[in-house]
PDB file of C-alpha atoms in Angstrom:
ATOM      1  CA  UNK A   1       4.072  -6.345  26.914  1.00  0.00           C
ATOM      2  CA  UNK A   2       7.277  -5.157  27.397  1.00  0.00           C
ATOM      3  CA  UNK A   3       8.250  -1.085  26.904  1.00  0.00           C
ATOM      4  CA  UNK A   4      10.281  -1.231  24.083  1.00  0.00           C
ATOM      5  CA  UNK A   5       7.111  -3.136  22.746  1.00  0.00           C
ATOM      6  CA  UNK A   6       4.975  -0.565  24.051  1.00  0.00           C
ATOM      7  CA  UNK A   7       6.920   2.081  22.744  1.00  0.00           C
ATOM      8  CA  UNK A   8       6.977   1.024  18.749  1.00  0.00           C
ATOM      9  CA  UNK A   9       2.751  -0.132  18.853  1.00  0.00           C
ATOM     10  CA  UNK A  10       2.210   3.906  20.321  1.00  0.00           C
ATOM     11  CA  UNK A  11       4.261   5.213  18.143  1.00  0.00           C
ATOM     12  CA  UNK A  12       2.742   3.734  15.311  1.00  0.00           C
ATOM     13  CA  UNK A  13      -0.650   4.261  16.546  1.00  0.00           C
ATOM     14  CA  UNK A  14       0.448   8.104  17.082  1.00  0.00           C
ATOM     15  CA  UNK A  15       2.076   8.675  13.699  1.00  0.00           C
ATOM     16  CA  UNK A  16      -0.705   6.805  11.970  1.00  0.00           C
ATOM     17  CA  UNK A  17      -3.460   9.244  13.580  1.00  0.00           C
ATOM     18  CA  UNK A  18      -1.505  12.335  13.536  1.00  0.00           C
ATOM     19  CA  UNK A  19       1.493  12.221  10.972  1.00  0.00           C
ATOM     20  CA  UNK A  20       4.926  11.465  11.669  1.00  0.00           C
ATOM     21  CA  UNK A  21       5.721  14.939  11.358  1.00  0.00           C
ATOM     22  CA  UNK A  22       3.436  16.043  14.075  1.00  0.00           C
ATOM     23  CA  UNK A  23       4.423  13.579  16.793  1.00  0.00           C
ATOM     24  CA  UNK A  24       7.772  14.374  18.931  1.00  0.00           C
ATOM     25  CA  UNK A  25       9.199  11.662  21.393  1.00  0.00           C
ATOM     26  CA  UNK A  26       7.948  13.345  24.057  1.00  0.00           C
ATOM     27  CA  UNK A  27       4.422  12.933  22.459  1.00  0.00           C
ATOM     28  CA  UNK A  28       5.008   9.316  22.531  1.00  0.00           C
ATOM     29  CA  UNK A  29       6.434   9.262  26.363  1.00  0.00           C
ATOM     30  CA  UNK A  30       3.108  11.373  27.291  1.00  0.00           C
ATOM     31  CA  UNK A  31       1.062   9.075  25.846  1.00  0.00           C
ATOM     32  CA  UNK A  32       2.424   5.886  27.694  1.00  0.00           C
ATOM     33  CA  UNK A  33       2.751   7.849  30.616  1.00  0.00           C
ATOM     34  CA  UNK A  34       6.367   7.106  30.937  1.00  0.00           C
ATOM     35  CA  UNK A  35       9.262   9.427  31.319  1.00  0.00           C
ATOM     36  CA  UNK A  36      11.572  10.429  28.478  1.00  0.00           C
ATOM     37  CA  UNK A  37      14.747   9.250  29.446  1.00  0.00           C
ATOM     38  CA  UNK A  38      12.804   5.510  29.896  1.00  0.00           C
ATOM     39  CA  UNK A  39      11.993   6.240  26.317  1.00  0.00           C
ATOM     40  CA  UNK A  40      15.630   7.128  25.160  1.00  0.00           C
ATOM     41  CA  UNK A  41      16.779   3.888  27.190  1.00  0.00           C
ATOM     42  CA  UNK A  42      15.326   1.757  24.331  1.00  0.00           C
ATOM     43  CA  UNK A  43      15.340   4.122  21.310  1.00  0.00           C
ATOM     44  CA  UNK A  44      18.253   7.398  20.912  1.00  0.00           C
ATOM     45  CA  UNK A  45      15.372   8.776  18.680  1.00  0.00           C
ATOM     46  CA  UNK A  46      12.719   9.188  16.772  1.00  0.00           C
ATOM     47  CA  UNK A  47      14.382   8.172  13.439  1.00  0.00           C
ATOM     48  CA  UNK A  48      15.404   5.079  14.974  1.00  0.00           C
ATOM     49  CA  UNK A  49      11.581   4.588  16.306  1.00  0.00           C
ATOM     50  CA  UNK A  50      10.709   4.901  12.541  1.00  0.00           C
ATOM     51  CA  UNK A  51      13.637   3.049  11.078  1.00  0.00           C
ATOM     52  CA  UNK A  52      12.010  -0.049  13.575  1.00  0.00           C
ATOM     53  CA  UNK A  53       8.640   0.263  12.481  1.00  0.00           C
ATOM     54  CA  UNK A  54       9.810   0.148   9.012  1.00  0.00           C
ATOM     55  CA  UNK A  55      11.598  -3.450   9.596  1.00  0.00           C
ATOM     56  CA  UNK A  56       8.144  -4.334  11.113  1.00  0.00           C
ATOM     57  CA  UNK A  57       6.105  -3.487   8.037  1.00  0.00           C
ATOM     58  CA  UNK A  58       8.731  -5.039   5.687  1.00  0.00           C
ATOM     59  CA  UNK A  59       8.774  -8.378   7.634  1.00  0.00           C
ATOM     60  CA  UNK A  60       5.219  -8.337   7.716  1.00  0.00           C
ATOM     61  CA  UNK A  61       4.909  -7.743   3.487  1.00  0.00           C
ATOM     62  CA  UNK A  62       7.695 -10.144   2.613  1.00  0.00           C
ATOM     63  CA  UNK A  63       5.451 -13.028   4.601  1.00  0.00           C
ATOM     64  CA  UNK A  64       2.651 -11.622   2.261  1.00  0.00           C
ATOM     65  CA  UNK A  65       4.033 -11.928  -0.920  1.00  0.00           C
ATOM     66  CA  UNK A  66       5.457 -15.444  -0.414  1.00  0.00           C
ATOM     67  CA  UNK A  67       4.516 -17.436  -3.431  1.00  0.00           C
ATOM     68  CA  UNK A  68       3.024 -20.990  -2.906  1.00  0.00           C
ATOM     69  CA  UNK A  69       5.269 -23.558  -5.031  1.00  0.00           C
ATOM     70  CA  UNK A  70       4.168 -27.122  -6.181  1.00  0.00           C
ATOM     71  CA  UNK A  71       0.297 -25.790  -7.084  1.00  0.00           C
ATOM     72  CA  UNK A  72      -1.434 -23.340  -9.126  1.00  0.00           C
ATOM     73  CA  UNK A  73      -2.089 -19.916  -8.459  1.00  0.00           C
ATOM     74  CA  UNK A  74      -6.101 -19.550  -7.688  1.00  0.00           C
ATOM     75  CA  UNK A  75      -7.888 -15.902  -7.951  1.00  0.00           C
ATOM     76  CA  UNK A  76      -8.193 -16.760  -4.146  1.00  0.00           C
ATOM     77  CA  UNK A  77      -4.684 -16.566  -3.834  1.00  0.00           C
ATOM     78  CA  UNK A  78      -4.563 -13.062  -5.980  1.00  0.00           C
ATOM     79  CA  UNK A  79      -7.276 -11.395  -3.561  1.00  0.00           C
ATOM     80  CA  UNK A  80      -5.493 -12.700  -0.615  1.00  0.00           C
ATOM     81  CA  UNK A  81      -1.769 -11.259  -1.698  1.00  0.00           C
ATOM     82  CA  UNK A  82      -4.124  -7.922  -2.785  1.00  0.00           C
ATOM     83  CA  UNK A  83      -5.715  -7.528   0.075  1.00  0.00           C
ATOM     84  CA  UNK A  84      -3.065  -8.085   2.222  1.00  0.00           C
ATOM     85  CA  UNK A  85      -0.744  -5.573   1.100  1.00  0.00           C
ATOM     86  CA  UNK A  86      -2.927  -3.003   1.274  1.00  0.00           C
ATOM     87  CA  UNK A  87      -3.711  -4.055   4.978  1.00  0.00           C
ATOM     88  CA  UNK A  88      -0.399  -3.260   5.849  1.00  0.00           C
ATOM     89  CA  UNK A  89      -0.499  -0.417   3.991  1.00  0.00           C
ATOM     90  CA  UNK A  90      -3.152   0.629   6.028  1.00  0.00           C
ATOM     91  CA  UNK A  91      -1.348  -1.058   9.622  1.00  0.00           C
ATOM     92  CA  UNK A  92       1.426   1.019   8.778  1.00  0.00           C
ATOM     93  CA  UNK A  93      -0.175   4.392   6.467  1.00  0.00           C
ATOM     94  CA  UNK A  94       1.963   6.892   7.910  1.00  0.00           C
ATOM     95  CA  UNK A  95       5.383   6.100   6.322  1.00  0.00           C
ATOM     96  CA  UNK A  96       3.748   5.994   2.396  1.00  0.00           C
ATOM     97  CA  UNK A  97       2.042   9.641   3.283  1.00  0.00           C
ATOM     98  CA  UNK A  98       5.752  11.243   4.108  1.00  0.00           C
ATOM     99  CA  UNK A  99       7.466   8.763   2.348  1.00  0.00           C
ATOM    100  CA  UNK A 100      10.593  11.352   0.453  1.00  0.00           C
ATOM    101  CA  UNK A 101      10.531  12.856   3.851  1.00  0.00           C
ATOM    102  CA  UNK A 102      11.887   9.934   5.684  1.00  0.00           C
ATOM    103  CA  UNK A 103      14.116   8.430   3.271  1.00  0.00           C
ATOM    104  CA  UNK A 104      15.681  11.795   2.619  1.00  0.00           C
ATOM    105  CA  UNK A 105      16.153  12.163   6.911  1.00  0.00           C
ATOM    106  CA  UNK A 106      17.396   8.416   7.169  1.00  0.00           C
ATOM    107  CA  UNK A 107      19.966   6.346   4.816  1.00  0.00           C
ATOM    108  CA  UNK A 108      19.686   3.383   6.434  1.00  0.00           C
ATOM    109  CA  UNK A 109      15.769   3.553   5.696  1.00  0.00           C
ATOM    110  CA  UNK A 110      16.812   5.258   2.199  1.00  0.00           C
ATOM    111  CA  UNK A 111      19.099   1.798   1.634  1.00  0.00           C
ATOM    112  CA  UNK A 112      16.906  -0.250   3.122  1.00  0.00           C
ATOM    113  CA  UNK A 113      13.898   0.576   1.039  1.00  0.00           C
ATOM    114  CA  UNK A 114      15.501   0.677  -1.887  1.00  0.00           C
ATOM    115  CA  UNK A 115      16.129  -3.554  -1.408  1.00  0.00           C
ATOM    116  CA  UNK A 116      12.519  -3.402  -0.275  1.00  0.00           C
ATOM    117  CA  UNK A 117      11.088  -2.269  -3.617  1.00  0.00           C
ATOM    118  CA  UNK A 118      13.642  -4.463  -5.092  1.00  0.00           C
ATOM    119  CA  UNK A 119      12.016  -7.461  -3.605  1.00  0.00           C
ATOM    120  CA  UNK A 120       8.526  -6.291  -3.923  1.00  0.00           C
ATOM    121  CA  UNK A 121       9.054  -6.045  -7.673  1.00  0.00           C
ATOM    122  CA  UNK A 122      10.303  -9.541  -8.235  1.00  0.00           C
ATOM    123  CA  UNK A 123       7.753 -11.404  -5.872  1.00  0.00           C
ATOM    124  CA  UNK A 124       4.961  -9.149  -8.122  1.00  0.00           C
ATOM    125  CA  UNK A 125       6.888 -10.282 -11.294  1.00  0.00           C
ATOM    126  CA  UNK A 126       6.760 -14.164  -9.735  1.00  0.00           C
ATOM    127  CA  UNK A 127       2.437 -13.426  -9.350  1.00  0.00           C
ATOM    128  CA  UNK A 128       1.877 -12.245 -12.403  1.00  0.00           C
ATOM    129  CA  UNK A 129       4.009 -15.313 -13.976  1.00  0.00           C
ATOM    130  CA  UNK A 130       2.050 -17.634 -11.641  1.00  0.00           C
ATOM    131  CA  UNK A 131      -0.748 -16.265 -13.096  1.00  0.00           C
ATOM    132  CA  UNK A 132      -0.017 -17.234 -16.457  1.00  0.00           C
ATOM    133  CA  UNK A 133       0.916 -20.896 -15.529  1.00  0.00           C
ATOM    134  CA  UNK A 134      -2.592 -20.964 -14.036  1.00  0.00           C
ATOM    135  CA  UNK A 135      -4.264 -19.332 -17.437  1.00  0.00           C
ATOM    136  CA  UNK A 136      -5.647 -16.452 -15.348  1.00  0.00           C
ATOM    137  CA  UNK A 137      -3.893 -14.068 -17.601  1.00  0.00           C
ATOM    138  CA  UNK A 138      -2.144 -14.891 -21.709  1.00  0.00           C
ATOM    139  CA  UNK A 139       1.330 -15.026 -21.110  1.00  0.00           C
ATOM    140  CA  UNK A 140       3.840 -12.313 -21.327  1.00  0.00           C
ATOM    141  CA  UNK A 141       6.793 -10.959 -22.300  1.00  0.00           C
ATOM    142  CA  UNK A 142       9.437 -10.627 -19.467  1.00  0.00           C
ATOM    143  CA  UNK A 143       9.702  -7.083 -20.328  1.00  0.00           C
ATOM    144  CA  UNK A 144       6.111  -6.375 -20.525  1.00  0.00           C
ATOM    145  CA  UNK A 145       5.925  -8.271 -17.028  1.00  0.00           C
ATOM    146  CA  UNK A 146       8.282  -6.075 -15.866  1.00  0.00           C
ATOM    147  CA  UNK A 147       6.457  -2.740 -16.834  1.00  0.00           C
ATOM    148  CA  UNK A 148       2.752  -4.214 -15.013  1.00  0.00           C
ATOM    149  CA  UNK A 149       4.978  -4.757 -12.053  1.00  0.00           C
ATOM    150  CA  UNK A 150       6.237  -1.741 -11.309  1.00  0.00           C
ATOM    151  CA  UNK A 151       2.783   0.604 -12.395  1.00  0.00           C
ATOM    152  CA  UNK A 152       1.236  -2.405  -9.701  1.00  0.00           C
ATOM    153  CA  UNK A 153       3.984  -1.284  -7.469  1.00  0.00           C
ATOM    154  CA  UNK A 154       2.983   2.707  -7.798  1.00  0.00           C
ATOM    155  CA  UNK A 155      -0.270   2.220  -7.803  1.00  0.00           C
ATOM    156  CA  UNK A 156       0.081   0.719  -4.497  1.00  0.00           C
ATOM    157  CA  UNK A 157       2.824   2.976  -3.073  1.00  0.00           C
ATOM    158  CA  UNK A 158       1.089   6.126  -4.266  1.00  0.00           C
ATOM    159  CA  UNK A 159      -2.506   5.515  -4.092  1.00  0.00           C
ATOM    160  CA  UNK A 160      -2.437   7.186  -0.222  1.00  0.00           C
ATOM    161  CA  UNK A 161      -1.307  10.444  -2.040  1.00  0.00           C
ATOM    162  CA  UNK A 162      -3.701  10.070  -4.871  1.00  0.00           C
ATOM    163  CA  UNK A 163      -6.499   9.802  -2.356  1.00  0.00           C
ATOM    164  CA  UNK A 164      -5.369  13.097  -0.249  1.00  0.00           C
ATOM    165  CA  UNK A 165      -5.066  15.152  -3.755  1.00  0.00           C
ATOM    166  CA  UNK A 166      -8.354  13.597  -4.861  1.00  0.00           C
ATOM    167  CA  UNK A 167     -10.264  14.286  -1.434  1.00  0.00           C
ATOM    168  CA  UNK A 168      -8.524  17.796  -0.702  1.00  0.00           C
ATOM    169  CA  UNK A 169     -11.461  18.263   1.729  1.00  0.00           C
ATOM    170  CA  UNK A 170     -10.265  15.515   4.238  1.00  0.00           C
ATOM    171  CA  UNK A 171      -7.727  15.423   6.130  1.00  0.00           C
ATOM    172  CA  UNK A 172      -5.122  12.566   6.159  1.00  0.00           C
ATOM    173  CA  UNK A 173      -6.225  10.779   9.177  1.00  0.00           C
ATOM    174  CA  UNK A 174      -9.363  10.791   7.673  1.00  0.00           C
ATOM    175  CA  UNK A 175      -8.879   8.408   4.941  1.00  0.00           C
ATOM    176  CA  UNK A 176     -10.508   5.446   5.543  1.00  0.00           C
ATOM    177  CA  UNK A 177      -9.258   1.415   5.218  1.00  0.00           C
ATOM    178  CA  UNK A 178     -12.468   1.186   2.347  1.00  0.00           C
ATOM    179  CA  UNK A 179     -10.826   4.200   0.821  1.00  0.00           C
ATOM    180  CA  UNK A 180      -7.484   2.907   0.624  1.00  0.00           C
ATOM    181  CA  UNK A 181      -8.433  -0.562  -0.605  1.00  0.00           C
ATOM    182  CA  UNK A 182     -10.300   0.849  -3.609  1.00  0.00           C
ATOM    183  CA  UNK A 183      -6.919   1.131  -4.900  1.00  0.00           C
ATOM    184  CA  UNK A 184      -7.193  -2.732  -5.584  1.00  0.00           C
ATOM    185  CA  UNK A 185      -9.703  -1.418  -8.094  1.00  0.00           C
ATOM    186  CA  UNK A 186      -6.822   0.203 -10.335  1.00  0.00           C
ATOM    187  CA  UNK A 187      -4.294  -2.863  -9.688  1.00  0.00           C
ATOM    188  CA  UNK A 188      -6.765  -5.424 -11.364  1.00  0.00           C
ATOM    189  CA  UNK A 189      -7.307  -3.032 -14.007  1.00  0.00           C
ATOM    190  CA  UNK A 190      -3.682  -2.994 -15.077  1.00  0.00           C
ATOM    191  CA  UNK A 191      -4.154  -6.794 -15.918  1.00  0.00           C
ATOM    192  CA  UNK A 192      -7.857  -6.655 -17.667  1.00  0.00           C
ATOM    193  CA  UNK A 193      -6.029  -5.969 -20.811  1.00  0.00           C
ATOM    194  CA  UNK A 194      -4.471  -9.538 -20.705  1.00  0.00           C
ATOM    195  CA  UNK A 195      -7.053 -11.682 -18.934  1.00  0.00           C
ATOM    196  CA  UNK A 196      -8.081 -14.890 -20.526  1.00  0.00           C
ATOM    197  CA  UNK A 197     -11.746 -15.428 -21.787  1.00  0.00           C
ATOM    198  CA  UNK A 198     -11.982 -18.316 -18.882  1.00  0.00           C
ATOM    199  CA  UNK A 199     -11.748 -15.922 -15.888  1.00  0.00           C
ATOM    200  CA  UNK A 200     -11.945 -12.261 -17.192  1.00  0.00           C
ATOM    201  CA  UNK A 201     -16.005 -12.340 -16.132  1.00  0.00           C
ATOM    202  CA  UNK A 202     -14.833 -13.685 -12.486  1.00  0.00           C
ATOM    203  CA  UNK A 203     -11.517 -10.774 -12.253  1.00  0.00           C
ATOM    204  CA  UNK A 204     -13.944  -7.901 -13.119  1.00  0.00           C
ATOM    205  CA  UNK A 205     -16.704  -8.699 -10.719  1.00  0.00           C
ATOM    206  CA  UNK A 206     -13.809  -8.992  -7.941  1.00  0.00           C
ATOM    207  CA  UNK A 207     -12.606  -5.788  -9.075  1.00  0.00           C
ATOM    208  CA  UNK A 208     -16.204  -3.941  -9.301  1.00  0.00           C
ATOM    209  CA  UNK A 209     -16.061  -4.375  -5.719  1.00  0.00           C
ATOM    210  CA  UNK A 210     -13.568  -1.778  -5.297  1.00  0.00           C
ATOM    211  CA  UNK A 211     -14.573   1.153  -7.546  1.00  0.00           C
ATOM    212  CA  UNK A 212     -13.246   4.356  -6.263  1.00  0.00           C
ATOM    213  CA  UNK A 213     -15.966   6.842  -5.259  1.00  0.00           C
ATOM    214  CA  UNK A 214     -15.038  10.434  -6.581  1.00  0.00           C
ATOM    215  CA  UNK A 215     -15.880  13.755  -4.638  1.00  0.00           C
ATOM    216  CA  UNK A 216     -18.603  14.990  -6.959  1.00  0.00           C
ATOM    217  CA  UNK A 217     -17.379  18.048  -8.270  1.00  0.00           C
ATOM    218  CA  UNK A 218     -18.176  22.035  -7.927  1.00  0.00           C
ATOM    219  CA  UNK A 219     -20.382  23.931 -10.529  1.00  0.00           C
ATOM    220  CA  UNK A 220     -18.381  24.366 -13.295  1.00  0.00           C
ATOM    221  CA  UNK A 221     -15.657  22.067 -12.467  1.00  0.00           C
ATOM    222  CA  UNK A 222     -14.664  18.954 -14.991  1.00  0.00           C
ATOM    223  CA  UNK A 223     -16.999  15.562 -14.364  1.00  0.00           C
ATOM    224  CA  UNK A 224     -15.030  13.116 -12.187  1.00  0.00           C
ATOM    225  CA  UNK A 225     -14.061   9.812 -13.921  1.00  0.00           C
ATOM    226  CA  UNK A 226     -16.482   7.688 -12.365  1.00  0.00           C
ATOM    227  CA  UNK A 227     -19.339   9.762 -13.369  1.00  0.00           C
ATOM    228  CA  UNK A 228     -17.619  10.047 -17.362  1.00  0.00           C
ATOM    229  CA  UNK A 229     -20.589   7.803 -19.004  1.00  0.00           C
ATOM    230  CA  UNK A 230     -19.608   3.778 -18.269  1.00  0.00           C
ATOM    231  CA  UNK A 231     -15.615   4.664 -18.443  1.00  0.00           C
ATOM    232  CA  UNK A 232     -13.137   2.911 -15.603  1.00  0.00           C
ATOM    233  CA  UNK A 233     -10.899   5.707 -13.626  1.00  0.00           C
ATOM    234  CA  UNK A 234      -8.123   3.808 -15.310  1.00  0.00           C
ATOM    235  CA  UNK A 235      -9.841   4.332 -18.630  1.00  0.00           C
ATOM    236  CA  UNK A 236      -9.746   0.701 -19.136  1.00  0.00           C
ATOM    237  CA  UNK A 237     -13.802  -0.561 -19.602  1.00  0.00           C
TER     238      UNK A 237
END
């Protein structure tokens, strides 16, 4: 592997484990037990380290949400674009837990994640459309397409911070990959409303299998939503 190679895959390891924040260039030189200035040879900093990775994780989400023409759109297909993203959520967890951070320190990141979340939005506009050709969900308005695509967007970009709010006690580099996936849980749930009798038993079976689990809570403090009688966290049932 070669040491600009070397360079982003610690990095990422590094800022995944102990926060972006936390982790200085020379962190990342230490770690590959390589000198600084070999380091600044390939990158002039750590922004530009980041700005990299960032290209990485876009490249690698764009190939996820590439939508199959000339067939229909099987719930295979759904799980497989679901679970997906949130693996490279998870690949790549450190940039959604500082996200304002970095595209406040950056404009090329700022610019280019802007186009990101531009693309993101259509190709989840494009499933949910695919959908309805296939009959998984009734058909919708454009507008109303619009509005599950972007709450599907922030549930996906925000979950990360849900989770650190919701388990206070843990620490970021906690969190697990089962924890983080349970957000899949509250992205079906946006669509229950408009499933079609022919596969609305098969959607919330898949999506039973991602229930959050709530911290249970002190004496005297409110029941968590999972424990509220049969309700859903999203308060959809």
């Amino acid at each position: 592997m070669k040491t600009r190679d070397k360079i982003l895959l610690s990095s990422l390891e590094l800022f995944n484990e102990q926060g972006e924040r936390n982790v200085t260039t020379n962190h990342i030189a230490a770690h590959l037990a390589i000198s600084p200035g070999n380091l600044y040879y390939h990158f002039r900093n750590k922004s530009d380290i980041i700005y990299e990775l960032f290209q990485e994780y876009e490249k690698l989400v764009d190939f996820y949400l590439d939508i199959p023409e000339g067939r229909s759109m099987t719930l295979a297909d759904m799980m497989f674009y679901l679970e997906s993203v949130f693996d490279g959520l998870w690949n790549y967890r450190f940039f959604h837990r500082d996200l304002e951070y970095l595209l406040d320190r950056d404009p090329r990141l700022r610019s280019d994640y802007r186009d990101f979340t531009d693309r993101c939005l259509a190709a989840i506009s494009r499933i949910f459309e695919k959908q309805e050709d296939a009959g998984i969900i009734e058909p919708q308005p454009e507008s109303l397409r619009k509005a599950m695509s972007l709450n599907v967007w922030l549930v996906i970009t925000n979950w990360m911070a849900f989770l650190k709010t919701a388990h206070a006690e843990k620490t970021s580099a906690s969190l697990t990959i089962h924890e983080l996936k349970q957000g899949i849980y509250q992205v079906l749930t946006i669509e229950v409303p408009y499933l079609t009798p022919a596969y609305r038993e098969q959607v919330m079976v898949l999506r039973e299998q991602y229930r959050p689990t709530m911290p249970e809570p002190l004496p005297g403090e409110a029941v968590s939503l999972t424990d509220a009688g049969n309700s859903d966290v999203s308060g959809v049932s």
